[in-house]
Amino acid sequence: MLVFSQAALNASLNGLSGILLACGYAAIRARKIQVHKRFMISAFVVSCIFLVSYLIYHYRVGHVAFQGQGWVRPFYFVLLISHTILAIVIVPMILVTLRRAWLQKFDKHKIIARWTWPLWFYVSVTGVVVYLMVYQIYPPAKVNRVRIQMILPASDSMKDLPPEQR
């Protein structure tokens, strides 16, 4: 039986966004403008998918408390607070940066992109770190997950098992 974790999906989308941002940065440093454009648009699309998935997840699940204790707790909350504040701040910055590129105002695009890119990258990376700390390193006692069962014809040996074990 396959168990689907929307929190893991969200972290994966955040990680993919970070990879696309890094590739976009490398492309523009190499003066490959069209490649840069494709990577950055892809990072934006993946980030939008992440945001929708994140909002759905937290609407369904609510708050998931961090279980870590000791010195790691203040570290986690500093990380989480900086991640959250910057995640809010970068949304309009991303939109302005993309709009300036779309309108081919590259001199203005370059000025704001020097701020947008590192903040966006930080938010993507810290999103993955927050996921690892909350769900993997210090996992909660109970996490809502969706079970996905493949529908296969029941063999004779499986008919004797209770439904939850099939």
PDB file of N, CA and C in Angstrom, residues 14 50-51 54 58 63 76-92 119 122-127 130 134:
ATOM      1  N   ASN A  14       9.120  22.615  -2.973  1.00  0.00           N
ATOM      2  CA  ASN A  14      10.040  23.653  -2.501  1.00  0.00           C
ATOM      3  C   ASN A  14      11.469  23.361  -2.952  1.00  0.00           C
ATOM      4  N   PHE A  50       3.214  24.769  -5.348  1.00  0.00           N
ATOM      5  CA  PHE A  50       3.512  24.575  -3.924  1.00  0.00           C
ATOM      6  C   PHE A  50       2.546  25.372  -3.059  1.00  0.00           C
ATOM      7  N   LEU A  51       2.350  26.648  -3.371  1.00  0.00           N
ATOM      8  CA  LEU A  51       1.509  27.503  -2.533  1.00  0.00           C
ATOM      9  C   LEU A  51       0.081  26.967  -2.450  1.00  0.00           C
ATOM     10  N   TYR A  54       0.194  23.793  -0.342  1.00  0.00           N
ATOM     11  CA  TYR A  54       0.454  24.152   1.055  1.00  0.00           C
ATOM     12  C   TYR A  54      -0.819  24.660   1.737  1.00  0.00           C
ATOM     13  N   HIS A  58      -2.746  22.772   4.878  1.00  0.00           N
ATOM     14  CA  HIS A  58      -2.968  23.361   6.196  1.00  0.00           C
ATOM     15  C   HIS A  58      -4.443  23.654   6.467  1.00  0.00           C
ATOM     16  N   HIS A  63      -2.614  23.050  12.220  1.00  0.00           N
ATOM     17  CA  HIS A  63      -1.259  23.287  12.742  1.00  0.00           C
ATOM     18  C   HIS A  63      -0.600  21.968  13.132  1.00  0.00           C
ATOM     19  N   TYR A  76      14.928  26.228  15.606  1.00  0.00           N
ATOM     20  CA  TYR A  76      13.810  25.942  14.696  1.00  0.00           C
ATOM     21  C   TYR A  76      12.902  27.160  14.559  1.00  0.00           C
ATOM     22  N   PHE A  77      12.552  27.794  15.681  1.00  0.00           N
ATOM     23  CA  PHE A  77      11.616  28.914  15.615  1.00  0.00           C
ATOM     24  C   PHE A  77      12.223  30.140  14.941  1.00  0.00           C
ATOM     25  N   VAL A  78      13.507  30.382  15.112  1.00  0.00           N
ATOM     26  CA  VAL A  78      14.171  31.470  14.376  1.00  0.00           C
ATOM     27  C   VAL A  78      14.123  31.168  12.876  1.00  0.00           C
ATOM     28  N   LEU A  79      14.424  29.931  12.527  1.00  0.00           N
ATOM     29  CA  LEU A  79      14.364  29.511  11.129  1.00  0.00           C
ATOM     30  C   LEU A  79      12.946  29.662  10.577  1.00  0.00           C
ATOM     31  N   LEU A  80      11.966  29.166  11.311  1.00  0.00           N
ATOM     32  CA  LEU A  80      10.574  29.229  10.870  1.00  0.00           C
ATOM     33  C   LEU A  80      10.089  30.664  10.723  1.00  0.00           C
ATOM     34  N   ILE A  81      10.411  31.518  11.686  1.00  0.00           N
ATOM     35  CA  ILE A  81       9.961  32.919  11.626  1.00  0.00           C
ATOM     36  C   ILE A  81      10.594  33.635  10.437  1.00  0.00           C
ATOM     37  N   SER A  82      11.899  33.440  10.236  1.00  0.00           N
ATOM     38  CA  SER A  82      12.552  34.088   9.083  1.00  0.00           C
ATOM     39  C   SER A  82      11.983  33.544   7.779  1.00  0.00           C
ATOM     40  N   HIS A  83      11.750  32.246   7.719  1.00  0.00           N
ATOM     41  CA  HIS A  83      11.165  31.619   6.528  1.00  0.00           C
ATOM     42  C   HIS A  83       9.783  32.200   6.243  1.00  0.00           C
ATOM     43  N   THR A  84       8.947  32.289   7.253  1.00  0.00           N
ATOM     44  CA  THR A  84       7.569  32.760   7.084  1.00  0.00           C
ATOM     45  C   THR A  84       7.516  34.227   6.660  1.00  0.00           C
ATOM     46  N   ILE A  85       8.265  35.066   7.345  1.00  0.00           N
ATOM     47  CA  ILE A  85       8.274  36.499   7.009  1.00  0.00           C
ATOM     48  C   ILE A  85       8.769  36.707   5.581  1.00  0.00           C
ATOM     49  N   LEU A  86       9.863  36.043   5.235  1.00  0.00           N
ATOM     50  CA  LEU A  86      10.412  36.223   3.890  1.00  0.00           C
ATOM     51  C   LEU A  86       9.510  35.606   2.820  1.00  0.00           C
ATOM     52  N   ALA A  87       8.803  34.532   3.155  1.00  0.00           N
ATOM     53  CA  ALA A  87       7.860  33.931   2.198  1.00  0.00           C
ATOM     54  C   ALA A  87       6.749  34.919   1.855  1.00  0.00           C
ATOM     55  N   ILE A  88       6.336  35.706   2.827  1.00  0.00           N
ATOM     56  CA  ILE A  88       5.315  36.727   2.583  1.00  0.00           C
ATOM     57  C   ILE A  88       5.908  37.885   1.780  1.00  0.00           C
ATOM     58  N   VAL A  89       7.100  38.308   2.154  1.00  0.00           N
ATOM     59  CA  VAL A  89       7.756  39.445   1.507  1.00  0.00           C
ATOM     60  C   VAL A  89       8.070  39.164   0.037  1.00  0.00           C
ATOM     61  N   ILE A  90       8.485  37.934  -0.276  1.00  0.00           N
ATOM     62  CA  ILE A  90       8.948  37.686  -1.645  1.00  0.00           C
ATOM     63  C   ILE A  90       7.832  37.579  -2.675  1.00  0.00           C
ATOM     64  N   VAL A  91       6.604  37.324  -2.243  1.00  0.00           N
ATOM     65  CA  VAL A  91       5.524  37.178  -3.236  1.00  0.00           C
ATOM     66  C   VAL A  91       5.406  38.423  -4.122  1.00  0.00           C
ATOM     67  N   PRO A  92       5.225  39.628  -3.551  1.00  0.00           N
ATOM     68  CA  PRO A  92       5.165  40.790  -4.449  1.00  0.00           C
ATOM     69  C   PRO A  92       6.494  41.053  -5.161  1.00  0.00           C
ATOM     70  N   LEU A 119      16.451  35.866  -1.629  1.00  0.00           N
ATOM     71  CA  LEU A 119      15.365  35.664  -0.671  1.00  0.00           C
ATOM     72  C   LEU A 119      14.484  34.485  -1.082  1.00  0.00           C
ATOM     73  N   TYR A 122      16.404  31.302  -0.427  1.00  0.00           N
ATOM     74  CA  TYR A 122      16.418  31.044   1.013  1.00  0.00           C
ATOM     75  C   TYR A 122      15.093  30.435   1.463  1.00  0.00           C
ATOM     76  N   VAL A 123      13.985  30.992   0.995  1.00  0.00           N
ATOM     77  CA  VAL A 123      12.669  30.481   1.380  1.00  0.00           C
ATOM     78  C   VAL A 123      12.480  29.055   0.871  1.00  0.00           C
ATOM     79  N   SER A 124      12.926  28.777  -0.344  1.00  0.00           N
ATOM     80  CA  SER A 124      12.804  27.419  -0.885  1.00  0.00           C
ATOM     81  C   SER A 124      13.613  26.413  -0.066  1.00  0.00           C
ATOM     82  N   VAL A 125      14.833  26.756   0.230  1.00  0.00           N
ATOM     83  CA  VAL A 125      15.712  25.846   0.975  1.00  0.00           C
ATOM     84  C   VAL A 125      15.235  25.676   2.424  1.00  0.00           C
ATOM     85  N   THR A 126      14.890  26.780   3.079  1.00  0.00           N
ATOM     86  CA  THR A 126      14.443  26.668   4.467  1.00  0.00           C
ATOM     87  C   THR A 126      13.100  25.948   4.569  1.00  0.00           C
ATOM     88  N   GLY A 127      12.285  26.012   3.516  1.00  0.00           N
ATOM     89  CA  GLY A 127      11.043  25.242   3.507  1.00  0.00           C
ATOM     90  C   GLY A 127      11.316  23.753   3.611  1.00  0.00           C
ATOM     91  N   VAL A 130      12.590  23.060   7.227  1.00  0.00           N
ATOM     92  CA  VAL A 130      11.465  23.047   8.169  1.00  0.00           C
ATOM     93  C   VAL A 130      10.717  21.720   8.065  1.00  0.00           C
ATOM     94  N   VAL A 134      10.279  19.088  11.147  1.00  0.00           N
ATOM     95  CA  VAL A 134       8.945  18.834  11.709  1.00  0.00           C
ATOM     96  C   VAL A 134       8.478  17.406  11.461  1.00  0.00           C
TER      97      VAL A 134
END
